[in-house]
Coordinates of C-alpha atoms and ligand atoms in Angstrom, one line a residue:
M1 CA 46.0 15.1 8.1
K2 CA 43.0 14.3 6.0
L3 CA 40.7 11.4 6.9
Y4 CA 41.6 9.7 3.6
E5 CA 45.3 9.6 4.7
K6 CA 44.3 8.2 8.1
Y7 CA 42.0 5.6 6.8
P8 CA 43.4 4.7 3.2
V9 CA 40.7 3.2 1.1
H10 CA 41.3 -0.1 -0.7
L11 CA 39.0 -1.2 -3.4
S12 CA 38.2 -4.1 -5.5
N13 CA 39.3 -3.3 -9.1
S14 CA 37.4 -5.6 -11.7
L15 CA 40.2 -4.9 -14.1
S16 CA 42.9 -6.8 -11.9
G17 CA 40.6 -8.8 -10.0
E18 CA 42.4 -7.8 -6.8
K19 CA 41.7 -5.4 -4.0
E20 CA 44.0 -2.5 -4.4
K21 CA 45.0 0.5 -2.6
F22 CA 43.1 3.6 -3.9
E23 CA 45.5 6.1 -5.2
T24 CA 44.0 8.9 -7.1
I25 CA 45.4 10.5 -10.1
T26 CA 45.5 13.9 -8.6
P27 CA 45.9 13.9 -5.0
G28 CA 42.9 14.7 -2.9
F29 CA 40.5 14.7 -6.1
V30 CA 38.4 11.8 -7.2
G31 CA 36.8 11.6 -10.6
M32 CA 34.2 8.9 -10.9
Y33 CA 31.8 8.0 -13.9
V34 CA 28.9 5.7 -13.5
C35 CA 26.5 4.4 -16.4
G36 CA 23.2 5.8 -15.9
P37 CA 19.9 4.6 -16.9
T38 CA 18.3 4.2 -20.1
V39 CA 15.2 6.2 -19.9
Y40 CA 12.7 4.1 -21.7
N41 CA 10.7 2.7 -18.8
Y42 CA 10.1 3.1 -15.0
A43 CA 13.1 2.3 -13.0
H44 CA 12.8 -0.6 -10.7
L45 CA 14.4 -1.7 -7.4
G46 CA 17.2 -3.5 -9.2
N47 CA 18.3 -0.3 -10.9
A48 CA 18.3 1.3 -7.5
R49 CA 20.5 -1.0 -6.0
T50 CA 23.4 0.0 -8.5
F51 CA 22.7 3.8 -7.9
L52 CA 22.7 3.2 -4.3
T53 CA 26.1 1.5 -4.4
F54 CA 27.8 4.4 -6.1
D55 CA 25.8 6.9 -3.9
T56 CA 27.4 5.5 -1.0
I57 CA 30.8 5.2 -2.4
S58 CA 30.8 9.0 -3.4
R59 CA 29.2 10.0 0.0
Y60 CA 32.0 8.1 1.9
L61 CA 34.8 9.5 -0.3
R62 CA 33.5 12.8 0.3
F63 CA 33.3 12.2 4.1
I64 CA 36.8 11.3 4.3
E65 CA 37.6 14.6 2.6
Y66 CA 38.1 13.8 -1.1
K67 CA 36.7 16.4 -3.5
V68 CA 34.7 14.2 -5.6
R69 CA 33.5 14.9 -9.1
Y70 CA 30.8 12.4 -9.8
V71 CA 29.5 12.1 -13.4
R72 CA 26.5 9.8 -14.2
N73 CA 24.9 10.0 -17.6
I74 CA 21.4 9.6 -18.9
T75 CA 21.2 7.2 -22.0
D76 CA 18.6 8.9 -24.2
V77 CA 19.7 7.2 -27.6
G78 CA 21.5 4.4 -29.1
H79 CA 20.7 1.7 -26.5
L80 CA 19.3 -1.1 -28.6
E81 CA 16.9 -3.9 -27.7
S82 CA 19.5 -6.6 -27.9
D83 CA 22.1 -4.7 -25.7
A84 CA 24.2 -5.1 -28.8
D85 CA 23.9 -3.9 -32.3
E86 CA 20.5 -5.3 -33.2
G87 CA 17.1 -4.3 -32.7
E88 CA 15.2 -1.2 -32.4
D89 CA 16.3 1.7 -30.1
K90 CA 14.6 1.1 -26.8
I91 CA 13.5 4.8 -26.5
G92 CA 12.6 5.0 -30.1
K93 CA 10.3 1.8 -29.8
K94 CA 8.6 3.2 -26.8
A95 CA 7.8 6.4 -28.7
R96 CA 6.5 4.5 -31.5
L97 CA 4.4 2.4 -29.4
E98 CA 3.0 5.3 -27.4
Q99 CA 2.8 7.9 -30.4
L100 CA 4.7 10.2 -28.6
E101 CA 8.0 12.0 -29.4
P102 CA 11.3 10.3 -28.2
M103 CA 12.0 13.2 -26.1
E104 CA 8.7 13.0 -24.5
I105 CA 9.7 9.4 -23.3
V106 CA 13.0 10.7 -22.2
K107 CA 11.6 13.5 -20.0
R108 CA 8.9 11.3 -18.6
Y109 CA 11.3 8.6 -17.6
T110 CA 14.1 10.9 -16.5
E111 CA 11.7 12.6 -14.2
D112 CA 10.7 9.2 -12.7
F113 CA 14.1 8.1 -12.3
H114 CA 15.0 11.5 -10.5
S115 CA 12.0 11.0 -8.1
M116 CA 13.1 7.5 -7.4
M117 CA 16.5 8.6 -6.5
R118 CA 15.1 11.3 -4.2
Q119 CA 12.9 8.8 -2.5
F120 CA 15.8 6.5 -1.7
N121 CA 17.9 9.6 -0.6
I122 CA 20.3 8.9 -3.5
L123 CA 22.1 12.3 -4.1
P124 CA 22.4 13.8 -7.6
P125 CA 25.7 13.4 -9.4
N126 CA 27.8 16.6 -10.0
I127 CA 27.2 16.2 -13.7
E128 CA 24.4 14.4 -15.5
P129 CA 25.1 14.5 -19.3
T130 CA 22.8 13.1 -21.8
A131 CA 23.9 11.1 -24.9
T132 CA 21.9 13.4 -27.4
A133 CA 23.7 16.6 -26.2
H134 CA 27.1 15.0 -27.1
I135 CA 26.3 13.8 -30.7
I136 CA 29.1 16.2 -32.1
E137 CA 31.8 14.7 -29.7
Q138 CA 30.6 11.2 -30.6
I139 CA 30.9 11.8 -34.3
N140 CA 34.5 13.3 -33.8
I141 CA 35.7 10.3 -31.8
V142 CA 34.3 7.9 -34.5
K143 CA 36.1 10.1 -37.2
K144 CA 39.5 9.9 -35.1
L145 CA 39.1 6.0 -34.7
I146 CA 38.6 5.7 -38.5
D147 CA 41.7 7.9 -39.2
L148 CA 43.6 5.6 -36.8
G149 CA 42.6 2.6 -38.8
L150 CA 40.6 1.3 -35.9
A151 CA 37.2 1.6 -37.3
Y152 CA 35.7 1.3 -40.8
E153 CA 32.6 2.4 -42.5
V154 CA 30.3 0.1 -44.4
N155 CA 27.0 1.3 -45.9
G156 CA 26.5 4.3 -43.7
S157 CA 27.5 2.6 -40.5
V158 CA 30.8 2.4 -38.6
Y159 CA 32.3 -0.6 -36.8
F160 CA 35.1 -0.7 -34.4
D161 CA 37.7 -3.3 -35.7
V162 CA 38.4 -5.5 -32.8
K163 CA 41.0 -7.6 -34.6
K164 CA 42.9 -4.7 -35.5
Y165 CA 42.9 -3.0 -32.0
N166 CA 43.9 -6.5 -30.6
Q167 CA 47.1 -6.4 -32.3
S168 CA 48.7 -3.9 -30.1
H169 CA 46.0 -4.0 -27.2
H170 CA 44.1 -6.5 -25.4
Y171 CA 40.3 -6.8 -26.1
G172 CA 38.9 -8.9 -23.2
I173 CA 41.2 -7.2 -20.5
L174 CA 38.3 -6.5 -18.3
S175 CA 35.9 -9.5 -18.9
G176 CA 38.5 -12.0 -19.5
R177 CA 36.7 -13.0 -22.7
N178 CA 38.9 -14.6 -25.3
I179 CA 38.7 -12.9 -28.6
E180 CA 39.3 -16.2 -30.6
E181 CA 36.1 -17.6 -29.0
L182 CA 34.3 -14.5 -29.5
M183 CA 34.9 -14.4 -33.2
E184 CA 33.9 -18.0 -33.4
S185 CA 30.7 -18.0 -31.1
G186 CA 29.1 -14.6 -31.9
R187 CA 25.4 -14.8 -32.9
E188 CA 24.6 -14.7 -36.5
L189 CA 23.0 -11.3 -36.7
D190 CA 21.3 -9.0 -39.2
S191 CA 24.3 -6.6 -39.7
Q192 CA 26.8 -9.5 -39.7
D193 CA 27.2 -9.3 -43.4
E194 CA 28.5 -5.6 -42.7
K195 CA 31.0 -6.4 -40.1
R196 CA 34.5 -7.8 -40.8
E197 CA 34.3 -10.0 -37.7
K198 CA 31.6 -11.0 -35.4
V199 CA 33.1 -9.5 -32.6
D200 CA 33.3 -5.9 -34.1
F201 CA 30.7 -3.4 -32.5
A202 CA 28.9 -0.6 -34.0
L203 CA 30.1 3.0 -33.3
W204 CA 27.6 4.7 -35.5
K205 CA 24.6 3.1 -37.2
K206 CA 22.8 4.2 -40.3
A207 CA 19.3 5.1 -39.6
S208 CA 16.6 3.0 -41.5
P209 CA 13.8 5.2 -43.0
Q210 CA 11.4 4.4 -40.2
H211 CA 14.1 5.2 -37.5
I212 CA 13.1 8.4 -35.6
M213 CA 16.1 9.5 -33.8
R214 CA 18.6 10.5 -36.5
W215 CA 21.5 13.0 -36.9
P216 CA 23.4 14.0 -40.1
S217 CA 27.0 12.6 -40.1
P218 CA 29.9 12.3 -42.5
W219 CA 28.5 8.8 -43.2
G220 CA 24.9 9.9 -43.7
E221 CA 21.9 10.2 -41.4
G222 CA 22.3 7.9 -38.4
F223 CA 22.7 7.6 -34.6
P224 CA 25.5 6.9 -32.3
G225 CA 26.2 3.3 -30.7
W226 CA 25.5 2.7 -27.1
H227 CA 29.1 2.2 -26.0
I228 CA 30.6 5.3 -27.5
E229 CA 28.5 7.9 -25.6
C230 CA 29.9 6.7 -22.2
T231 CA 33.5 7.0 -23.7
V232 CA 32.7 10.6 -24.8
M233 CA 30.9 11.8 -21.7
S234 CA 33.3 10.3 -19.1
T235 CA 36.6 11.6 -20.9
K236 CA 35.1 14.9 -21.7
Y237 CA 34.2 15.7 -18.1
L238 CA 36.8 13.8 -16.2
G239 CA 39.9 13.7 -18.6
E240 CA 41.4 10.9 -20.6
T241 CA 42.2 8.7 -17.7
F242 CA 40.1 9.1 -14.4
D243 CA 39.9 7.3 -11.2
I244 CA 36.6 5.2 -10.9
H245 CA 34.3 3.7 -13.5
G246 CA 31.3 2.1 -12.1
G247 CA 28.1 0.4 -13.3
G248 CA 26.1 -2.9 -12.8
M249 CA 27.9 -6.2 -13.1
D250 CA 25.7 -6.8 -16.3
L251 CA 27.5 -4.0 -18.0
K252 CA 31.0 -5.4 -17.8
F253 CA 30.6 -7.2 -21.1
P254 CA 30.2 -6.0 -23.8
H255 CA 29.6 -2.4 -22.7
H256 CA 32.5 -1.6 -20.4
E257 CA 34.9 -3.8 -22.5
C258 CA 33.9 -1.8 -25.6
E259 CA 34.5 1.5 -23.5
I260 CA 38.0 0.4 -22.8
A261 CA 38.8 -0.5 -26.4
Q262 CA 37.4 2.8 -27.8
A263 CA 39.1 5.1 -25.4
T264 CA 42.5 3.3 -25.4
G265 CA 42.3 3.2 -29.3
A266 CA 41.6 6.8 -29.6
N267 CA 43.8 8.3 -26.8
G268 CA 46.5 5.7 -26.7
R269 CA 46.1 5.0 -22.9
A270 CA 43.6 3.2 -20.6
P271 CA 40.8 5.3 -19.6
V272 CA 40.2 4.1 -16.1
K273 CA 42.2 3.2 -13.0
Y274 CA 39.7 1.3 -11.0
W275 CA 36.8 -0.4 -12.5
V276 CA 34.0 -1.1 -9.8
H277 CA 31.0 -3.3 -10.5
S278 CA 27.8 -3.6 -8.3
N279 CA 26.3 -6.9 -8.3
M280 CA 22.6 -7.7 -9.0
L281 CA 19.4 -7.6 -6.8
T282 CA 17.8 -11.0 -7.4
V283 CA 14.5 -12.4 -6.6
N284 CA 14.4 -16.1 -5.8
G285 CA 18.1 -16.2 -7.3
Q286 CA 17.1 -14.6 -10.6
K287 CA 18.1 -11.1 -11.7
M288 CA 15.4 -8.7 -11.1
S289 CA 14.4 -7.3 -14.5
K290 CA 11.3 -5.8 -16.3
S291 CA 11.3 -8.5 -18.9
L292 CA 11.2 -11.4 -16.3
G293 CA 8.2 -9.7 -14.7
N294 CA 9.9 -10.1 -11.1
S295 CA 10.7 -6.4 -10.7
F296 CA 8.7 -3.9 -8.6
L297 CA 8.5 -0.1 -8.7
P298 CA 9.1 2.1 -5.7
A299 CA 5.3 2.9 -5.4
E300 CA 4.6 -0.8 -5.3
L301 CA 7.1 -1.4 -2.7
F302 CA 5.8 1.5 -0.5
T303 CA 2.3 0.6 -0.7
G304 CA 3.0 -3.2 -0.6
N305 CA 0.7 -3.4 -3.7
H306 CA 2.4 -6.3 -5.5
P307 CA 1.8 -10.0 -5.6
L308 CA 5.6 -10.6 -4.3
L309 CA 5.1 -8.3 -1.3
Q310 CA 3.4 -9.1 1.9
K311 CA 3.1 -5.4 3.0
G312 CA 4.7 -2.1 2.2
Y313 CA 8.1 -0.8 3.4
S314 CA 9.6 2.5 3.9
P315 CA 12.3 3.9 1.5
M316 CA 14.8 4.1 4.5
T317 CA 13.9 0.3 5.2
V318 CA 14.8 -0.7 1.6
R319 CA 17.9 1.4 1.7
F320 CA 19.0 -0.2 5.0
F321 CA 18.2 -3.8 3.5
M322 CA 20.5 -3.1 0.4
L323 CA 23.2 -1.8 2.6
Q324 CA 23.2 -4.8 4.7
S325 CA 25.1 -6.7 2.0
H326 CA 28.4 -6.0 0.2
Y327 CA 27.9 -4.3 -3.2
S328 CA 29.9 -7.0 -4.8
S329 CA 27.6 -9.7 -3.6
T330 CA 24.2 -10.7 -5.2
L331 CA 21.4 -9.8 -2.8
D332 CA 18.3 -11.7 -2.8
F333 CA 15.0 -10.0 -2.1
S334 CA 12.6 -11.5 0.3
N335 CA 9.8 -10.4 2.7
E336 CA 11.5 -12.0 5.3
A337 CA 14.6 -10.0 4.9
L338 CA 12.6 -6.6 4.6
N339 CA 10.8 -7.5 7.7
A340 CA 14.2 -8.0 9.7
A341 CA 15.4 -4.8 8.1
E342 CA 12.6 -2.9 9.2
K343 CA 13.4 -3.8 12.8
G344 CA 17.0 -3.2 12.3
F345 CA 16.7 0.1 10.9
K346 CA 14.3 1.2 13.6
K347 CA 16.8 0.2 16.2
L348 CA 19.7 2.5 14.5
S349 CA 17.1 5.2 13.9
N350 CA 16.1 5.4 17.3
A351 CA 19.6 5.5 18.5
L352 CA 20.2 8.4 16.0
S353 CA 17.4 10.3 17.6
L354 CA 18.7 9.5 21.1
I355 CA 22.3 10.5 20.4
K356 CA 21.4 13.8 18.8
N357 CA 20.0 14.9 22.2
L358 CA 22.9 13.3 24.4
N359 CA 25.4 15.7 25.7
Q360 CA 28.2 15.7 28.1
E361 CA 27.6 18.3 30.7
K362 CA 30.9 17.9 32.7
Q363 CA 33.5 15.3 32.8
E364 CA 34.1 13.3 36.1
G365 CA 35.7 10.1 37.0
I366 CA 37.2 9.2 33.6
N367 CA 36.2 5.5 32.7
S368 CA 39.3 4.7 30.6
E369 CA 38.1 1.3 29.6
L370 CA 34.6 2.6 28.3
S371 CA 36.3 5.5 26.6
K372 CA 38.7 3.1 24.7
Q373 CA 35.7 0.8 23.8
L374 CA 33.9 3.8 22.1
A375 CA 37.0 5.1 20.3
L376 CA 37.5 1.7 18.9
L377 CA 33.9 1.5 17.7
A378 CA 34.1 4.9 16.0
D379 CA 37.6 3.8 14.4
E380 CA 36.1 0.5 13.1
C381 CA 33.3 2.3 11.0
F382 CA 36.0 4.2 9.0
K383 CA 38.2 1.0 8.9
N384 CA 35.2 -1.0 7.4
M385 CA 34.1 1.7 5.0
S386 CA 37.7 2.1 3.8
D387 CA 38.0 -1.6 3.3
D388 CA 36.1 -1.8 -0.1
F389 CA 33.2 0.2 1.2
N390 CA 32.0 -2.6 3.5
T391 CA 28.5 -1.3 4.5
A392 CA 27.5 -4.6 5.9
K393 CA 30.3 -4.7 8.6
T394 CA 29.9 -1.1 9.1
L395 CA 26.3 -1.6 10.0
A396 CA 27.3 -4.4 12.3
V397 CA 29.5 -1.7 14.2
L398 CA 26.6 0.8 14.1
F399 CA 24.4 -1.8 16.0
E400 CA 27.2 -2.1 18.6
M401 CA 27.1 1.8 18.9
A402 CA 23.3 1.9 19.2
S403 CA 23.4 -0.5 22.1
R404 CA 26.0 1.8 23.8
I405 CA 23.8 4.9 23.0
N406 CA 20.9 3.2 24.7
D407 CA 23.0 2.4 27.8
L408 CA 24.1 6.1 27.9
K409 CA 20.6 7.2 27.7
S410 CA 19.4 5.0 30.5
G411 CA 22.4 5.7 32.5
T412 CA 23.7 2.2 32.7
L413 CA 26.8 3.9 31.4
K414 CA 27.9 7.1 32.4
I415 CA 28.1 9.7 29.8
N416 CA 30.3 12.0 32.0
S417 CA 32.7 9.3 32.5
I418 CA 33.8 9.4 29.0
E419 CA 36.8 11.3 27.6
K420 CA 35.4 14.4 26.1
I421 CA 37.1 14.1 22.7
I422 CA 36.1 10.5 22.4
F423 CA 32.5 11.3 23.1
T424 CA 32.4 13.9 20.4
T425 CA 34.1 11.7 18.0
F426 CA 31.7 8.8 18.9
K427 CA 28.8 11.0 18.5
S428 CA 29.8 12.7 15.2
T429 CA 30.8 9.2 13.8
Y430 CA 27.6 7.7 14.5
I431 CA 25.6 10.6 13.2
G432 CA 27.9 11.2 10.1
M433 CA 27.9 7.5 9.1
M434 CA 24.2 7.2 9.5
E435 CA 23.2 10.3 7.7
E436 CA 25.9 11.4 5.5
V437 CA 27.6 8.1 4.5
L438 CA 24.9 5.5 4.6
G439 CA 22.3 8.1 3.8
L440 CA 19.9 6.6 6.5
T441 CA 18.1 9.7 7.7
E442 CA 15.3 9.3 10.4
D443 CA 12.4 7.9 8.5
A444 CA 9.9 10.6 7.4
S445 CA 7.1 8.1 8.1
I446 CA 8.1 7.7 11.6
N447 CA 8.3 11.5 12.0
N448 CA 4.7 11.9 10.4
N449 CA 3.3 9.5 12.8
L450 CA 5.0 11.3 15.6
V451 CA 3.5 14.6 14.3
D452 CA 0.1 13.2 13.8
G453 CA 0.1 11.6 17.2
T454 CA 1.2 14.7 18.9
I455 CA -1.5 16.7 17.3
Q456 CA -4.3 14.3 18.4
V457 CA -3.0 14.5 21.8
L458 CA -3.5 18.4 21.6
I459 CA -7.0 17.9 19.8
N460 CA -8.0 15.5 22.7
L461 CA -6.7 18.2 25.4
R462 CA -8.7 20.8 23.7
K463 CA -12.0 18.9 23.6
K464 CA -11.5 18.2 27.4
V465 CA -10.7 21.9 28.0
R466 CA -13.8 23.1 26.2
A467 CA -15.9 20.6 27.9
D468 CA -14.6 22.3 31.0
K469 CA -15.6 25.8 29.4
N470 CA -12.2 27.0 29.7
F471 CA -12.6 28.7 26.5
A472 CA -9.5 31.0 26.9
L473 CA -7.2 27.9 26.9
S474 CA -9.0 26.2 24.2
D475 CA -8.4 29.4 21.9
K476 CA -4.9 29.4 23.1
I477 CA -4.2 25.9 21.8
R478 CA -5.8 26.6 18.6
D479 CA -3.9 30.0 18.1
D480 CA -0.6 28.5 19.0
L481 CA -1.0 25.8 16.6
K482 CA -2.1 28.2 13.9
A483 CA 1.0 30.1 14.4
I484 CA 3.3 27.2 13.6
G485 CA 1.1 26.3 10.5
I486 CA -1.3 23.8 11.9
Q487 CA -5.0 24.8 11.5
L488 CA -7.6 23.0 13.6
K489 CA -10.9 22.6 12.1
D490 CA -14.1 22.2 14.2
G491 CA -16.5 19.8 12.5
K492 CA -20.0 18.4 13.4
D493 CA -20.6 16.7 16.6
G494 CA -17.6 18.3 18.3
E495 CA -15.1 16.5 15.9
M496 CA -11.9 18.2 15.1
S497 CA -9.5 17.5 12.4
Y498 CA -6.5 19.6 11.4
E499 CA -4.7 20.8 8.2
I500 CA -1.0 21.5 7.8
E501 CA -0.5 24.7 5.9
N502 CA 2.3 24.6 3.3
Ligands
LIG1 P1 19.4 0.0 -17.8 O1 18.6 1.2 -17.6 O2 18.8 -1.2 -18.1 O3 20.6 0.5 -18.5 O4 19.9 -0.1 -16.1 C1 20.6 0.9 -15.4 C2 21.3 0.2 -14.3 O5 20.7 -0.6 -13.4 C3 22.6 -0.6 -15.0 O6 23.6 -0.2 -14.4 C4 22.3 -1.9 -14.6 O7 23.5 -2.7 -14.4 C5 21.5 -2.0 -13.2 N1 20.7 -3.0 -13.0 C6 19.6 -3.3 -14.0 N2 19.0 -4.5 -13.2 C7 19.6 -4.8 -12.0 C8 19.3 -5.6 -10.9 N3 18.6 -6.6 -10.9 N4 20.3 -5.4 -9.9 C9 21.3 -4.5 -9.8 N5 21.3 -3.5 -10.8 C10 20.7 -3.7 -11.9
LIG2 ZN1 27.9 3.2 -20.0

């Protein structure tokens, strides 16, 4: 029996608004697509929250023995300033301002994004496609939508005909928006005169003479709309219908609503079984965003070098802080919450080091009450994670487990009195939930401090040994450290420093 059968997942589907049993299209396999970043600027902590949510979801699904194909794209063309059909391309604009090639902008911010993902221990997806590498596929689907009568060309641009689509489908199915209201209330926009209805959206846009990123198409030189890239890349790698589509809550409308309309229109069936939306990171109740000036970058967070921060916090503290709330709730940033998270994470991290070195030698005098308690705790972790990936509740159970680990270490609870199989499961669940599912590895900064402290102890010992004229031992300390890549350097006035060789 696979773990996903023992602990069946239930997840909140934004499409139905209900928590549903997770039944994959192909038993044992999960296809998941998540809208990735638009790489025109440095990624901030708010962006990190969304990608952390889906990292945790994919980690847990793998942990319970699903085979997961996780696709997360990079948007490197077509995302306009208005998040709709108006304004400059975000990447094109940055390229113009910085007098660089758009692809130089894309490379710089893709690398920055990847580095942020690594810092927060967010694992790479299995496939990370870019929009510019899928122009042909995008043109093909636009042609198909025109052939099906669901899109029309005007003056070199192509728009999706929402009213036509709505005759046989339901535009608004995800966001609950009402099409009549949308047709009335749409903003008056530049390309309004080209669109049949305000609610129509661009699939392909004609490039103005100054527009940098452009490709030839049956409708002249232009570039794809933002929504079509995700339809193309998700269905290309996961099939016409796949299991999970994720993204930030702010993408539900219009981006995801348009994705549904495009794919359903082109393929005759809904593209996604479960839509999952991760909620926003806020500061004093306001969405963290670049434009509001309330966002911070990883480096600012780690050093504390930002007006909103009292001090710096380690990446694992921040990861822990985010996992303390359920992904579907907003999470408000505050120094108080991060200070508390720092303490909380330290407790769990200490217990992690302890349990790695805790082993049962022999079994004697089984304490069935204790065994039962520990078995229940391990079980609860899975149940909480399978219940809509509730990391908040799982962390609460891990705290309980950490207390037991401390008791086992101190001897208040007798390790040998636990049933062997239960101890093994308890240990592997704690380590697995911490490291593999929640991605909370022991903090590198804690380890660095430990290494540094230990070397200082050896340096002081060596000084003492030398003062006692025991040069043989002093040399031995130096040589043994050198053998493991730590080079001691004798400075002036008997001072010593060290260097770790790479
Ligand atoms: P963007 O690069 O602006 O397209 O955003 C990349 C991802 O970050 C999207 O899925 C957004 O929903 C998400 N995002 C942006 N701001 C926040 C925030 N304050 N909290 C959580 N997610 C966010
Ligand atoms: Zn998308």
